[in-house]
Amino acid sequence: MATFGHSNLKVVPLEYTGSQFDLYNKISRDFEYTFLFESLTGPEELAETSIIGFDPSIIVKGFADKIVLHYKNGSTITIQTTDPLSEIKKLLYQVPDQKYRYVGGAVGVINYDAIRLWEKIPNSHKKNESPLMEFGIYTDGILYDNIERKSFYFYYDKNRVEKLSYTDVAFGTFTLSNISENLDRNRFDDMVMRAKKYIHDGDIFQVVLSRKFNFTAEGDFLKVYKILRQINPSPYLYHMKLGSKIIIGSSPEMLLRITGSTVETFPIAGTRPITHDEERNEILREEMLHDEKELAEHTMLVDLGRNDIGRVCKYGSVHVKELMAVKRFSHVQHMVTHVVG
């Protein structure tokens, strides 16, 4: 496990009986940078812990040619580099293997445009001065063990748990302006038809088409997250506050996990609902496992996953540990494969 700070990690029980979301609602109001990663439902191997981070010691912003370190005292340091992730890694120290995968470190986001740091692909967009990546370096935090159903506080140099606010906070209002999109239905349909032709001609085998929706949102974004976790509980729920930016989401899928020298990915494709009738659920399960379209899509994603991690793993080490297993989530059952290298 890589993390910032010294290796004298301390993990102590946290006597808190409420939910991690309730605790986060109380804590996050006091800080500009916070995050909540919740695992509410799903297979045990994908829903191990929930994590709260707050008030990182350093904010790191990465660009194509530099990283900028922002310290809590207001000072900044700029480091020129064309490999921002490698420079960020230099801020992280090794600690002995722990029971939990996360005990502090760099938590943040990487922009899709950062792909050009590693892949030579054309850039059709106008020059953007926004960071390609932004991370907080967190040196303490709160863990909730979903198996043991216990909360813990971990820290390195400074124990800040007594300074946290546990005062109940009411949710505010939330409003949206009129929603607009950058493509009308006819233009989007035209994109779909052209994409199908490219696939038929063999130029491509997969493409993700999308439209951009614009609106102005005001109010309490944590209220939106509260509703999201109620209607779509999943193994990967997240609320991240990065200064003036807030990112929320819910996903059943873990894209990538690295533990020591082991790389894992869990492709998901193939979906059927979960009903109140177990016999019906079993029928739907078997139907999914014999659906040619679902099997073809899933096989393609497995091949892509094997190829992707094969680019960085030892030759011959990539293998499928579990193929097309049916896993249950909050409302649906998915076909899931476990690829390891």
CSV table of C-alpha atoms in Angstrom, one decimal:
chain,number,residue,atom,x,y,z
A,1,MET,CA,0.0,0.0,0.0
A,2,ALA,CA,1.4,3.4,-1.0
A,3,THR,CA,0.6,6.4,1.1
A,4,PHE,CA,2.0,9.8,2.1
A,5,GLY,CA,3.7,10.3,5.4
A,6,HIS,CA,5.6,8.1,7.8
A,7,SER,CA,5.1,4.4,8.1
A,8,ASN,CA,4.0,4.5,11.8
A,9,LEU,CA,0.4,3.9,10.9
A,10,LYS,CA,-2.2,3.8,13.7
A,11,VAL,CA,-5.7,2.4,13.4
A,12,VAL,CA,-8.1,2.9,16.3
A,13,PRO,CA,-11.8,1.9,16.7
A,14,LEU,CA,-14.2,4.7,16.1
A,15,GLU,CA,-17.2,4.7,18.4
A,16,TYR,CA,-19.9,5.8,15.9
A,17,THR,CA,-23.1,4.0,15.5
A,18,GLY,CA,-24.7,5.9,12.6
A,19,SER,CA,-24.1,5.4,8.9
A,20,GLN,CA,-21.0,6.5,7.1
A,21,PHE,CA,-23.2,8.9,5.0
A,22,ASP,CA,-24.6,10.5,8.1
A,23,LEU,CA,-21.1,10.9,9.5
A,24,TYR,CA,-19.8,12.4,6.2
A,25,ASN,CA,-22.7,14.8,6.1
A,26,LYS,CA,-21.5,16.2,9.4
A,27,ILE,CA,-17.8,16.2,8.6
A,28,SER,CA,-17.7,17.4,5.0
A,29,ARG,CA,-19.4,20.7,5.6
A,30,ASP,CA,-16.3,22.1,7.3
A,31,PHE,CA,-13.8,21.4,4.5
A,32,GLU,CA,-13.3,22.3,0.8
A,33,TYR,CA,-11.8,18.9,-0.1
A,34,THR,CA,-13.5,15.7,1.0
A,35,PHE,CA,-14.6,12.4,-0.3
A,36,LEU,CA,-16.9,9.5,0.5
A,37,PHE,CA,-16.5,6.1,-1.1
A,38,GLU,CA,-19.4,3.9,-0.1
A,39,SER,CA,-20.0,0.2,-0.8
A,40,LEU,CA,-23.6,-0.5,0.0
A,41,THR,CA,-24.5,-3.7,-2.0
A,42,GLY,CA,-23.0,-6.2,-4.3
A,43,PRO,CA,-20.6,-9.2,-4.1
A,44,GLU,CA,-18.4,-9.3,-1.0
A,45,GLU,CA,-15.2,-9.0,-3.1
A,46,LEU,CA,-16.4,-5.7,-4.5
A,47,ALA,CA,-17.9,-4.2,-1.4
A,48,GLU,CA,-15.3,-4.5,1.3
A,49,THR,CA,-15.1,-1.1,2.9
A,50,SER,CA,-16.5,2.5,2.9
A,51,ILE,CA,-14.1,5.3,3.2
A,52,ILE,CA,-14.2,9.0,4.4
A,53,GLY,CA,-11.4,11.4,3.6
A,54,PHE,CA,-11.3,15.1,4.6
A,55,ASP,CA,-8.9,18.1,4.5
A,56,PRO,CA,-5.9,16.7,2.6
A,57,SER,CA,-2.4,17.9,3.5
A,58,ILE,CA,-1.5,18.7,-0.1
A,59,ILE,CA,-3.6,19.3,-3.3
A,60,VAL,CA,-1.8,18.2,-6.4
A,61,LYS,CA,-2.9,19.4,-9.9
A,62,GLY,CA,-1.3,17.7,-12.9
A,63,PHE,CA,-0.9,19.2,-16.4
A,64,ALA,CA,0.8,18.0,-19.6
A,65,ASP,CA,4.0,19.7,-18.7
A,66,LYS,CA,4.0,20.1,-14.9
A,67,ILE,CA,2.4,19.4,-11.5
A,68,VAL,CA,1.5,22.1,-9.0
A,69,LEU,CA,1.5,21.3,-5.3
A,70,HIS,CA,-0.8,23.4,-3.1
A,71,TYR,CA,-0.1,23.4,0.6
A,72,LYS,CA,-2.5,24.2,3.4
A,73,ASN,CA,-0.4,27.3,4.4
A,74,GLY,CA,-1.1,28.8,1.0
A,75,SER,CA,2.3,28.1,-0.6
A,76,THR,CA,2.7,26.3,-3.9
A,77,ILE,CA,5.5,24.4,-5.6
A,78,THR,CA,5.7,23.8,-9.4
A,79,ILE,CA,7.6,20.8,-10.8
A,80,GLN,CA,8.2,20.7,-14.5
A,81,THR,CA,7.5,17.2,-16.0
A,82,THR,CA,5.8,15.4,-18.9
A,83,ASP,CA,4.9,12.5,-16.6
A,84,PRO,CA,2.8,14.0,-13.8
A,85,LEU,CA,1.7,10.6,-12.4
A,86,SER,CA,5.3,9.5,-11.8
A,87,GLU,CA,6.0,12.8,-10.0
A,88,ILE,CA,2.9,12.3,-7.8
A,89,LYS,CA,4.1,8.8,-6.9
A,90,LYS,CA,7.3,10.3,-5.5
A,91,LEU,CA,5.1,12.0,-2.8
A,92,LEU,CA,4.0,8.5,-1.7
A,93,TYR,CA,5.7,6.3,0.8
A,94,GLN,CA,5.4,2.6,1.3
A,95,VAL,CA,3.9,1.2,4.5
A,96,PRO,CA,3.7,-2.4,5.6
A,97,ASP,CA,0.8,-4.5,4.2
A,98,GLN,CA,-2.4,-3.7,6.0
A,99,LYS,CA,-5.7,-5.5,6.4
A,100,TYR,CA,-7.4,-2.7,4.4
A,101,ARG,CA,-6.5,-1.7,0.9
A,102,TYR,CA,-6.8,2.0,1.6
A,103,VAL,CA,-5.0,3.7,4.6
A,104,GLY,CA,-4.4,7.1,3.1
A,105,GLY,CA,-2.7,8.3,-0.1
A,106,ALA,CA,-3.6,10.1,-3.3
A,107,VAL,CA,-7.3,10.3,-4.0
A,108,GLY,CA,-8.8,12.3,-6.9
A,109,VAL,CA,-9.7,12.3,-10.5
A,110,ILE,CA,-8.0,11.9,-13.9
A,111,ASN,CA,-9.4,13.7,-16.9
A,112,TYR,CA,-10.2,11.6,-20.0
A,113,ASP,CA,-7.8,13.9,-22.0
A,114,ALA,CA,-4.9,12.6,-19.9
A,115,ILE,CA,-4.9,9.6,-22.2
A,116,ARG,CA,-2.7,11.6,-24.5
A,117,LEU,CA,0.1,11.4,-21.9
A,118,TRP,CA,0.5,7.7,-22.9
A,119,GLU,CA,-1.2,7.3,-26.2
A,120,LYS,CA,-0.4,9.1,-29.4
A,121,ILE,CA,-3.9,10.1,-30.6
A,122,PRO,CA,-5.1,13.3,-32.3
A,123,ASN,CA,-6.6,16.1,-30.2
A,124,SER,CA,-9.6,17.7,-32.0
A,125,HIS,CA,-10.5,19.9,-29.0
A,126,LYS,CA,-9.5,23.4,-28.3
A,127,LYS,CA,-6.7,24.0,-25.8
A,128,ASN,CA,-8.0,23.5,-22.3
A,129,GLU,CA,-6.1,25.0,-19.3
A,130,SER,CA,-7.9,22.8,-16.8
A,131,PRO,CA,-5.8,20.2,-15.0
A,132,LEU,CA,-5.5,16.7,-16.5
A,133,MET,CA,-5.7,15.3,-13.0
A,134,GLU,CA,-6.3,16.5,-9.4
A,135,PHE,CA,-5.5,14.6,-6.2
A,136,GLY,CA,-5.6,15.3,-2.5
A,137,ILE,CA,-2.9,13.7,-0.4
A,138,TYR,CA,-4.8,12.3,2.6
A,139,THR,CA,-2.9,11.3,5.7
A,140,ASP,CA,-5.8,10.2,7.9
A,141,GLY,CA,-9.4,9.1,7.4
A,142,ILE,CA,-12.3,6.9,8.5
A,143,LEU,CA,-12.9,3.3,7.4
A,144,TYR,CA,-16.0,1.2,7.7
A,145,ASP,CA,-15.6,-2.5,7.5
A,146,ASN,CA,-18.6,-3.9,5.7
A,147,ILE,CA,-17.9,-7.4,6.9
A,148,GLU,CA,-17.2,-6.7,10.5
A,149,ARG,CA,-19.6,-3.7,10.6
A,150,LYS,CA,-17.2,-1.6,12.5
A,151,SER,CA,-15.7,1.9,12.0
A,152,PHE,CA,-12.0,2.8,12.4
A,153,TYR,CA,-10.0,6.0,12.3
A,154,PHE,CA,-6.5,5.8,10.9
A,155,TYR,CA,-3.7,8.4,11.0
A,156,TYR,CA,0.1,8.8,10.8
A,157,ASP,CA,1.5,11.9,12.5
A,158,LYS,CA,-1.5,13.7,13.8
A,159,ASN,CA,-4.7,12.4,15.4
A,160,ARG,CA,-7.5,14.8,14.3
A,161,VAL,CA,-10.5,12.7,15.2
A,162,GLU,CA,-11.4,14.8,18.3
A,163,LYS,CA,-11.5,18.0,16.2
A,164,LEU,CA,-14.2,16.6,13.9
A,165,SER,CA,-17.7,18.0,14.1
A,166,TYR,CA,-20.5,15.5,14.9
A,167,THR,CA,-23.3,18.1,14.9
A,168,ASP,CA,-26.4,17.2,12.9
A,169,VAL,CA,-26.7,19.2,9.7
A,170,ALA,CA,-29.9,19.6,7.8
A,171,PHE,CA,-29.9,19.2,4.0
A,172,GLY,CA,-30.4,22.3,1.9
A,173,THR,CA,-32.4,22.8,-1.3
A,174,PHE,CA,-31.3,21.9,-4.8
A,175,THR,CA,-32.5,23.3,-8.1
A,176,LEU,CA,-31.7,22.8,-11.8
A,177,SER,CA,-32.1,25.2,-14.7
A,178,ASN,CA,-33.5,24.1,-18.0
A,179,ILE,CA,-31.5,21.3,-19.5
A,180,SER,CA,-30.0,21.7,-23.0
A,181,GLU,CA,-28.0,19.3,-25.2
A,182,ASN,CA,-25.3,19.8,-27.8
A,183,LEU,CA,-26.9,17.4,-30.3
A,184,ASP,CA,-30.5,17.1,-31.3
A,185,ARG,CA,-32.0,13.7,-31.9
A,186,ASN,CA,-31.6,13.7,-35.7
A,187,ARG,CA,-27.8,14.5,-35.5
A,188,PHE,CA,-27.4,11.9,-32.8
A,189,ASP,CA,-29.2,9.3,-34.9
A,190,ASP,CA,-26.9,10.1,-37.8
A,191,MET,CA,-23.9,9.4,-35.6
A,192,VAL,CA,-25.4,6.0,-34.7
A,193,MET,CA,-25.9,5.1,-38.4
A,194,ARG,CA,-22.4,6.1,-39.3
A,195,ALA,CA,-21.0,4.1,-36.4
A,196,LYS,CA,-22.9,1.0,-37.5
A,197,LYS,CA,-21.4,1.4,-40.9
A,198,TYR,CA,-17.9,1.7,-39.5
A,199,ILE,CA,-18.5,-1.5,-37.6
A,200,HIS,CA,-19.9,-3.3,-40.6
A,201,ASP,CA,-16.9,-2.2,-42.7
A,202,GLY,CA,-14.5,-3.5,-40.1
A,203,ASP,CA,-13.0,-0.1,-39.3
A,204,ILE,CA,-14.0,-0.3,-35.7
A,205,PHE,CA,-15.5,-2.9,-33.4
A,206,GLN,CA,-16.8,-0.7,-30.6
A,207,VAL,CA,-17.6,2.9,-30.0
A,208,VAL,CA,-19.3,4.9,-27.3
A,209,LEU,CA,-21.5,7.7,-28.6
A,210,SER,CA,-22.7,10.4,-26.3
A,211,ARG,CA,-24.3,13.8,-26.0
A,212,LYS,CA,-23.4,16.6,-23.6
A,213,PHE,CA,-26.2,18.0,-21.4
A,214,ASN,CA,-25.8,21.4,-20.0
A,215,PHE,CA,-27.6,23.0,-17.0
A,216,THR,CA,-26.9,25.1,-14.0
A,217,ALA,CA,-27.3,23.5,-10.6
A,218,GLU,CA,-27.5,25.3,-7.3
A,219,GLY,CA,-27.9,24.1,-3.8
A,220,ASP,CA,-26.9,21.1,-1.7
A,221,PHE,CA,-25.3,18.5,-3.9
A,222,LEU,CA,-25.1,16.1,-1.0
A,223,LYS,CA,-28.9,16.0,-1.1
A,224,VAL,CA,-28.6,14.7,-4.7
A,225,TYR,CA,-26.2,12.0,-3.5
A,226,LYS,CA,-28.5,11.0,-0.7
A,227,ILE,CA,-31.3,10.3,-3.2
A,228,LEU,CA,-28.9,8.5,-5.5
A,229,ARG,CA,-27.7,6.1,-2.8
A,230,GLN,CA,-31.3,5.3,-2.0
A,231,ILE,CA,-32.5,4.6,-5.5
A,232,ASN,CA,-29.3,2.9,-6.8
A,233,PRO,CA,-27.2,1.4,-4.0
A,234,SER,CA,-24.1,-0.2,-5.4
A,235,PRO,CA,-20.5,-1.3,-4.5
A,236,TYR,CA,-19.1,1.9,-5.9
A,237,LEU,CA,-20.9,5.0,-4.7
A,238,TYR,CA,-18.9,8.2,-4.5
A,239,HIS,CA,-19.2,11.9,-3.5
A,240,MET,CA,-16.0,13.9,-4.1
A,241,LYS,CA,-15.6,17.6,-3.2
A,242,LEU,CA,-12.6,19.2,-5.0
A,243,GLY,CA,-12.9,22.8,-4.0
A,244,SER,CA,-15.7,24.3,-6.2
A,245,LYS,CA,-16.1,21.0,-8.1
A,246,ILE,CA,-18.3,18.2,-6.9
A,247,ILE,CA,-18.4,14.7,-8.5
A,248,ILE,CA,-21.0,12.1,-7.6
A,249,GLY,CA,-21.9,8.7,-9.0
A,250,SER,CA,-22.9,5.1,-8.6
A,251,SER,CA,-21.5,2.1,-10.4
A,252,PRO,CA,-21.5,-1.7,-10.0
A,253,GLU,CA,-18.2,-2.0,-11.8
A,254,MET,CA,-14.6,-1.9,-10.6
A,255,LEU,CA,-12.5,-0.8,-13.6
A,256,LEU,CA,-9.1,-1.7,-12.1
A,257,ARG,CA,-7.4,-2.7,-8.9
A,258,ILE,CA,-3.8,-3.1,-8.1
A,259,THR,CA,-2.7,-4.9,-4.9
A,260,GLY,CA,1.1,-5.3,-4.7
A,261,SER,CA,2.2,-6.7,-8.0
A,262,THR,CA,-1.3,-8.1,-8.9
A,263,VAL,CA,-3.6,-6.3,-11.3
A,264,GLU,CA,-7.3,-7.1,-11.5
A,265,THR,CA,-10.2,-6.1,-13.6
A,266,PHE,CA,-13.9,-7.2,-13.4
A,267,PRO,CA,-15.6,-6.8,-16.8
A,268,ILE,CA,-19.4,-6.6,-16.5
A,269,ALA,CA,-21.8,-7.2,-19.4
A,270,GLY,CA,-25.2,-9.0,-19.4
A,271,THR,CA,-28.0,-7.8,-17.2
A,272,ARG,CA,-31.3,-9.2,-16.0
A,273,PRO,CA,-33.7,-7.8,-13.2
A,274,ILE,CA,-34.1,-9.3,-9.8
A,275,THR,CA,-37.7,-10.0,-8.9
A,276,HIS,CA,-39.4,-11.2,-5.7
A,277,ASP,CA,-39.8,-14.6,-7.3
A,278,GLU,CA,-36.7,-16.8,-6.9
A,279,GLU,CA,-37.9,-19.2,-9.6
A,280,ARG,CA,-38.3,-16.3,-12.0
A,281,ASN,CA,-34.8,-15.0,-11.1
A,282,GLU,CA,-33.3,-18.4,-11.9
A,283,ILE,CA,-35.1,-18.4,-15.3
A,284,LEU,CA,-33.8,-14.9,-16.0
A,285,ARG,CA,-30.3,-16.0,-15.0
A,286,GLU,CA,-30.3,-19.0,-17.4
A,287,GLU,CA,-31.8,-16.8,-20.1
A,288,MET,CA,-28.9,-14.3,-19.8
A,289,LEU,CA,-26.3,-17.1,-19.8
A,290,HIS,CA,-27.6,-18.3,-23.1
A,291,ASP,CA,-28.3,-15.0,-24.8
A,292,GLU,CA,-26.0,-14.7,-27.9
A,293,LYS,CA,-25.9,-10.9,-27.8
A,294,GLU,CA,-25.0,-10.8,-24.1
A,295,LEU,CA,-22.4,-13.5,-24.5
A,296,ALA,CA,-20.8,-11.8,-27.5
A,297,GLU,CA,-20.6,-8.4,-25.7
A,298,HIS,CA,-19.3,-10.0,-22.5
A,299,THR,CA,-16.6,-12.0,-24.4
A,300,MET,CA,-15.5,-8.8,-26.2
A,301,LEU,CA,-15.1,-7.0,-22.9
A,302,VAL,CA,-13.1,-9.9,-21.4
A,303,ASP,CA,-10.8,-9.9,-24.4
A,304,LEU,CA,-10.3,-6.1,-24.1
A,305,GLY,CA,-9.6,-6.4,-20.4
A,306,ARG,CA,-7.0,-9.2,-21.0
A,307,ASN,CA,-5.3,-7.2,-23.7
A,308,ASP,CA,-5.3,-4.0,-21.6
A,309,ILE,CA,-3.7,-5.4,-18.5
A,310,GLY,CA,-1.5,-7.6,-20.6
A,311,ARG,CA,0.3,-4.4,-21.8
A,312,VAL,CA,1.6,-3.9,-18.3
A,313,CYS,CA,1.7,-7.4,-16.7
A,314,LYS,CA,4.4,-10.0,-17.0
A,315,TYR,CA,4.0,-12.0,-20.2
A,316,GLY,CA,2.0,-15.1,-19.7
A,317,SER,CA,0.6,-14.1,-16.3
A,318,VAL,CA,-2.8,-12.8,-17.4
A,319,HIS,CA,-5.5,-15.3,-16.8
A,320,VAL,CA,-9.3,-15.5,-16.2
A,321,LYS,CA,-9.9,-16.4,-12.6
A,322,GLU,CA,-13.7,-16.6,-12.9
A,323,LEU,CA,-15.6,-16.5,-16.2
A,324,MET,CA,-19.2,-15.2,-16.6
A,325,ALA,CA,-20.2,-15.7,-13.0
A,326,VAL,CA,-23.7,-14.3,-12.2
A,327,LYS,CA,-23.5,-11.8,-9.4
A,328,ARG,CA,-26.4,-10.1,-7.6
A,329,PHE,CA,-26.6,-6.3,-7.0
A,330,SER,CA,-29.3,-4.1,-5.6
A,331,HIS,CA,-31.8,-4.4,-8.4
A,332,VAL,CA,-30.2,-6.5,-11.1
A,333,GLN,CA,-28.0,-9.6,-11.7
A,334,HIS,CA,-25.0,-9.2,-13.9
A,335,MET,CA,-22.5,-11.5,-15.7
A,336,VAL,CA,-19.1,-10.7,-14.2
A,337,THR,CA,-15.6,-12.0,-15.1
A,338,HIS,CA,-12.5,-11.7,-13.0
A,339,VAL,CA,-9.3,-11.1,-15.0
A,340,VAL,CA,-6.0,-11.2,-13.1
A,341,GLY,CA,-2.4,-10.6,-14.1
